[in-house]
PDB file of C-alpha atoms and ligand atoms in Angstrom:
ATOM      1  CA  UNK A   1      18.549  -1.579  13.029  1.00 59.00           C
ATOM      2  CA  UNK A   2      16.273   1.459  13.151  1.00 64.00           C
ATOM      3  CA  UNK A   3      12.816   0.684  14.532  1.00 80.00           C
ATOM      4  CA  UNK A   4       9.884   2.287  12.771  1.00 88.00           C
ATOM      5  CA  UNK A   5       6.610   3.136  14.462  1.00 94.00           C
ATOM      6  CA  UNK A   6       3.183   3.008  12.812  1.00 96.00           C
ATOM      7  CA  UNK A   7       3.456   6.778  12.727  1.00 97.00           C
ATOM      8  CA  UNK A   8       6.701   6.723  10.723  1.00 97.00           C
ATOM      9  CA  UNK A   9       5.327   4.233   8.232  1.00 98.00           C
ATOM     10  CA  UNK A  10       2.099   6.186   7.746  1.00 98.00           C
ATOM     11  CA  UNK A  11       4.054   9.430   7.256  1.00 98.00           C
ATOM     12  CA  UNK A  12       6.125   7.698   4.564  1.00 98.00           C
ATOM     13  CA  UNK A  13       2.922   6.555   2.821  1.00 98.00           C
ATOM     14  CA  UNK A  14       1.436  10.060   2.981  1.00 98.00           C
ATOM     15  CA  UNK A  15       4.650  11.526   1.534  1.00 98.00           C
ATOM     16  CA  UNK A  16       4.737   8.878  -1.199  1.00 99.00           C
ATOM     17  CA  UNK A  17       1.161   9.738  -2.192  1.00 98.00           C
ATOM     18  CA  UNK A  18       2.353  13.260  -3.027  1.00 98.00           C
ATOM     19  CA  UNK A  19       4.362  11.746  -5.920  1.00 98.00           C
ATOM     20  CA  UNK A  20       1.264  10.028  -7.367  1.00 99.00           C
ATOM     21  CA  UNK A  21       0.800  10.352 -11.124  1.00 99.00           C
ATOM     22  CA  UNK A  22      -2.985  10.219 -11.310  1.00 98.00           C
ATOM     23  CA  UNK A  23      -4.335  12.679 -13.886  1.00 98.00           C
ATOM     24  CA  UNK A  24      -7.158  10.275 -14.881  1.00 98.00           C
ATOM     25  CA  UNK A  25      -8.667   9.095 -11.596  1.00 98.00           C
ATOM     26  CA  UNK A  26      -7.512  12.184  -9.727  1.00 98.00           C
ATOM     27  CA  UNK A  27      -6.966   9.888  -6.746  1.00 98.00           C
ATOM     28  CA  UNK A  28      -3.565   9.776  -5.070  1.00 98.00           C
ATOM     29  CA  UNK A  29      -2.301   6.657  -3.330  1.00 99.00           C
ATOM     30  CA  UNK A  30       0.939   6.172  -1.434  1.00 99.00           C
ATOM     31  CA  UNK A  31       2.306   2.991   0.114  1.00 99.00           C
ATOM     32  CA  UNK A  32       5.181   2.346   2.498  1.00 98.00           C
ATOM     33  CA  UNK A  33       6.379  -1.223   2.878  1.00 98.00           C
ATOM     34  CA  UNK A  34       8.672  -2.101   5.775  1.00 98.00           C
ATOM     35  CA  UNK A  35      11.120  -4.874   4.913  1.00 97.00           C
ATOM     36  CA  UNK A  36      12.588  -7.317   7.434  1.00 96.00           C
ATOM     37  CA  UNK A  37      15.951  -5.593   6.875  1.00 96.00           C
ATOM     38  CA  UNK A  38      14.474  -2.443   8.414  1.00 96.00           C
ATOM     39  CA  UNK A  39      14.330  -0.511   5.156  1.00 97.00           C
ATOM     40  CA  UNK A  40      11.149   1.213   3.951  1.00 98.00           C
ATOM     41  CA  UNK A  41      10.170   0.939   0.277  1.00 98.00           C
ATOM     42  CA  UNK A  42       7.666   3.502  -0.889  1.00 98.00           C
ATOM     43  CA  UNK A  43       5.416   3.574  -3.932  1.00 99.00           C
ATOM     44  CA  UNK A  44       2.667   5.625  -5.526  1.00 99.00           C
ATOM     45  CA  UNK A  45       0.057   4.905  -8.170  1.00 99.00           C
ATOM     46  CA  UNK A  46       1.270   5.589 -11.701  1.00 99.00           C
ATOM     47  CA  UNK A  47      -1.508   5.894 -14.263  1.00 98.00           C
ATOM     48  CA  UNK A  48      -1.468   5.784 -18.027  1.00 98.00           C
ATOM     49  CA  UNK A  49      -3.481   7.203 -20.878  1.00 98.00           C
ATOM     50  CA  UNK A  50      -4.195   3.543 -21.668  1.00 98.00           C
ATOM     51  CA  UNK A  51      -6.051   3.154 -18.373  1.00 98.00           C
ATOM     52  CA  UNK A  52      -5.394  -0.573 -17.884  1.00 98.00           C
ATOM     53  CA  UNK A  53      -1.644   0.088 -17.804  1.00 98.00           C
ATOM     54  CA  UNK A  54      -1.908   1.831 -14.432  1.00 98.00           C
ATOM     55  CA  UNK A  55      -0.025   0.358 -11.482  1.00 98.00           C
ATOM     56  CA  UNK A  56      -1.157   0.692  -7.883  1.00 98.00           C
ATOM     57  CA  UNK A  57       0.960   2.232  -5.137  1.00 99.00           C
ATOM     58  CA  UNK A  58       1.244  -1.049  -3.213  1.00 98.00           C
ATOM     59  CA  UNK A  59       2.562  -2.988  -6.194  1.00 98.00           C
ATOM     60  CA  UNK A  60       5.005  -0.174  -7.012  1.00 98.00           C
ATOM     61  CA  UNK A  61       6.407  -0.581  -3.489  1.00 98.00           C
ATOM     62  CA  UNK A  62       6.526  -4.394  -3.707  1.00 98.00           C
ATOM     63  CA  UNK A  63       8.278  -4.320  -7.076  1.00 98.00           C
ATOM     64  CA  UNK A  64      10.811  -1.767  -5.831  1.00 98.00           C
ATOM     65  CA  UNK A  65      11.560  -3.924  -2.779  1.00 98.00           C
ATOM     66  CA  UNK A  66      11.882  -7.200  -4.654  1.00 98.00           C
ATOM     67  CA  UNK A  67      14.077  -5.612  -7.304  1.00 98.00           C
ATOM     68  CA  UNK A  68      16.389  -4.392  -4.546  1.00 98.00           C
ATOM     69  CA  UNK A  69      16.668  -7.845  -2.984  1.00 98.00           C
ATOM     70  CA  UNK A  70      14.222  -7.491  -0.080  1.00 98.00           C
ATOM     71  CA  UNK A  71      11.846 -10.459   0.092  1.00 95.00           C
ATOM     72  CA  UNK A  72      10.503 -10.440   3.652  1.00 97.00           C
ATOM     73  CA  UNK A  73       8.073  -7.854   4.908  1.00 97.00           C
ATOM     74  CA  UNK A  74       6.851  -6.708   8.285  1.00 96.00           C
ATOM     75  CA  UNK A  75       4.238  -4.025   7.667  1.00 98.00           C
ATOM     76  CA  UNK A  76       2.593  -1.906   4.994  1.00 98.00           C
ATOM     77  CA  UNK A  77       0.953   1.504   5.319  1.00 98.00           C
ATOM     78  CA  UNK A  78      -1.403   2.859   2.660  1.00 99.00           C
ATOM     79  CA  UNK A  79      -2.780   6.350   2.285  1.00 98.00           C
ATOM     80  CA  UNK A  80      -5.153   7.470  -0.446  1.00 98.00           C
ATOM     81  CA  UNK A  81      -7.273  10.511  -1.125  1.00 98.00           C
ATOM     82  CA  UNK A  82      -8.794  12.407  -4.033  1.00 98.00           C
ATOM     83  CA  UNK A  83      -6.858  15.353  -5.487  1.00 98.00           C
ATOM     84  CA  UNK A  84      -9.569  17.539  -3.985  1.00 98.00           C
ATOM     85  CA  UNK A  85     -10.577  15.890  -0.723  1.00 97.00           C
ATOM     86  CA  UNK A  86     -13.891  16.897   0.815  1.00 98.00           C
ATOM     87  CA  UNK A  87     -13.364  18.660   4.126  1.00 96.00           C
ATOM     88  CA  UNK A  88     -14.161  16.553   7.182  1.00 95.00           C
ATOM     89  CA  UNK A  89     -14.334  13.333   5.163  1.00 98.00           C
ATOM     90  CA  UNK A  90     -12.289  10.313   6.212  1.00 98.00           C
ATOM     91  CA  UNK A  91     -10.508   8.467   3.432  1.00 98.00           C
ATOM     92  CA  UNK A  92      -9.440   4.856   3.895  1.00 98.00           C
ATOM     93  CA  UNK A  93      -7.759   3.370   0.826  1.00 98.00           C
ATOM     94  CA  UNK A  94      -8.060  -0.394   1.127  1.00 98.00           C
ATOM     95  CA  UNK A  95      -5.723  -2.351  -1.138  1.00 98.00           C
ATOM     96  CA  UNK A  96      -7.348  -3.707  -4.299  1.00 98.00           C
ATOM     97  CA  UNK A  97      -7.689  -7.440  -4.923  1.00 98.00           C
ATOM     98  CA  UNK A  98      -4.709  -7.666  -7.259  1.00 98.00           C
ATOM     99  CA  UNK A  99      -2.456  -5.941  -4.708  1.00 98.00           C
ATOM    100  CA  UNK A 100      -3.667  -8.274  -1.938  1.00 98.00           C
ATOM    101  CA  UNK A 101      -2.796 -11.271  -4.110  1.00 98.00           C
ATOM    102  CA  UNK A 102       0.638  -9.843  -5.032  1.00 98.00           C
ATOM    103  CA  UNK A 103       1.361  -9.155  -1.355  1.00 98.00           C
ATOM    104  CA  UNK A 104       0.450 -12.760  -0.525  1.00 97.00           C
ATOM    105  CA  UNK A 105       3.181 -13.972  -2.869  1.00 97.00           C
ATOM    106  CA  UNK A 106       5.864 -12.444  -0.645  1.00 96.00           C
ATOM    107  CA  UNK A 107       4.395 -11.619   2.750  1.00 97.00           C
ATOM    108  CA  UNK A 108       3.223 -13.881   5.559  1.00 96.00           C
ATOM    109  CA  UNK A 109      -0.474 -13.877   6.367  1.00 97.00           C
ATOM    110  CA  UNK A 110       0.260 -11.920   9.574  1.00 97.00           C
ATOM    111  CA  UNK A 111       1.641  -8.924   7.633  1.00 98.00           C
ATOM    112  CA  UNK A 112       0.328  -5.773   9.332  1.00 98.00           C
ATOM    113  CA  UNK A 113      -1.532  -3.458   6.972  1.00 98.00           C
ATOM    114  CA  UNK A 114      -2.284   0.084   8.120  1.00 98.00           C
ATOM    115  CA  UNK A 115      -5.011   1.813   6.134  1.00 98.00           C
ATOM    116  CA  UNK A 116      -4.403   5.392   7.048  1.00 98.00           C
ATOM    117  CA  UNK A 117      -6.417   8.544   6.683  1.00 98.00           C
ATOM    118  CA  UNK A 118      -3.782  10.299   8.778  1.00 98.00           C
ATOM    119  CA  UNK A 119      -1.093   9.460  11.339  1.00 97.00           C
ATOM    120  CA  UNK A 120      -3.684   9.371  14.108  1.00 97.00           C
ATOM    121  CA  UNK A 121      -6.659   7.984  12.188  1.00 98.00           C
ATOM    122  CA  UNK A 122      -6.039   4.553  10.715  1.00 98.00           C
ATOM    123  CA  UNK A 123      -7.341   0.995  10.584  1.00 98.00           C
ATOM    124  CA  UNK A 124      -5.072  -1.947  11.326  1.00 98.00           C
ATOM    125  CA  UNK A 125      -5.578  -5.279   9.587  1.00 98.00           C
ATOM    126  CA  UNK A 126      -3.543  -8.375   8.754  1.00 98.00           C
ATOM    127  CA  UNK A 127      -3.128  -9.715   5.242  1.00 98.00           C
ATOM    128  CA  UNK A 128      -5.103 -12.815   6.300  1.00 98.00           C
ATOM    129  CA  UNK A 129      -8.028 -10.608   7.287  1.00 98.00           C
ATOM    130  CA  UNK A 130      -7.988  -8.826   3.936  1.00 98.00           C
ATOM    131  CA  UNK A 131      -7.351 -11.953   1.854  1.00 98.00           C
ATOM    132  CA  UNK A 132      -9.061 -14.960   3.448  1.00 97.00           C
ATOM    133  CA  UNK A 133      -9.208 -18.345   1.673  1.00 94.00           C
ATOM    134  CA  UNK A 134      -6.548 -17.215  -0.775  1.00 94.00           C
ATOM    135  CA  UNK A 135      -5.022 -19.046  -3.697  1.00 93.00           C
ATOM    136  CA  UNK A 136      -1.414 -19.950  -2.955  1.00 90.00           C
ATOM    137  CA  UNK A 137       1.401 -22.351  -3.730  1.00 89.00           C
ATOM    138  CA  UNK A 138      -0.393 -25.129  -1.764  1.00 89.00           C
ATOM    139  CA  UNK A 139      -3.017 -25.215  -4.491  1.00 93.00           C
ATOM    140  CA  UNK A 140      -0.421 -26.158  -7.085  1.00 93.00           C
ATOM    141  CA  UNK A 141       0.833 -29.245  -5.251  1.00 92.00           C
TER     142      UNK A 141
HETATM  143  N1  THU B   1      -5.100   2.374  -6.553  1.00 89.02           N
HETATM  144  C1  THU B   1      -3.969   2.066  -5.850  1.00 89.02           C
HETATM  145  O1  THU B   1      -2.909   2.681  -6.037  1.00 89.02           O
HETATM  146  N2  THU B   1      -4.034   1.067  -4.954  1.00 89.02           N
HETATM  147  C2  THU B   1      -5.138   0.317  -4.713  1.00 89.02           C
HETATM  148  O2  THU B   1      -5.056  -0.662  -3.988  1.00 89.02           O
HETATM  149  C3  THU B   1      -6.424   0.706  -5.284  1.00 89.02           C
HETATM  150  C4  THU B   1      -6.364   1.707  -6.380  1.00 89.02           C
HETATM  151  C5  THU B   1      -5.025   3.431  -7.565  1.00 89.02           C
HETATM  152  C6  THU B   1      -5.163   2.930  -8.982  1.00 89.02           C
HETATM  153  C7  THU B   1      -5.658   4.176  -9.692  1.00 89.02           C
HETATM  154  O3  THU B   1      -4.546   4.952 -10.060  1.00 89.02           O
HETATM  155  C8  THU B   1      -6.439   4.930  -8.607  1.00 89.02           C
HETATM  156  O4  THU B   1      -6.055   4.362  -7.377  1.00 89.02           O
HETATM  157  C9  THU B   1      -7.938   4.843  -8.753  1.00 89.02           C
HETATM  158  O5  THU B   1      -8.347   3.532  -8.877  1.00 89.02           O
END
């Protein structure tokens, strides 16, 4: 199985962000989700004229993975920036609350999440750090 580095995953997220359909927010997001099988699933944000119908990059990647039969995940890289980034500004695109909750449905709390401005400038978190005290299946028992 091919091993991916943080660098590879971040590059995939940056490339995915280039496919973003974001004419309304003018903010591109790309996500790259590494499955336990070793395959990377990418996603971008896809907006809609009816604004609430937009889907985030992270959930695009999760939905692609699940629909292809991958249900275990190792790491996620996210890259986001405005269509016209300000020079010398660092952009960290943290996952929104809905995406954190959707990730928690499928990923373990130790999922690595890389919030990347670039390949060399990124923050590393776990899902547990980004979604503490979460609602999960335990609550339904
Ligand atoms: N967005 C994402 O793709 N992921 C997030 O976690 C936060 C926000 C997108 C949604 C919308 O297209 C744009 O960023 C601005 O909110």
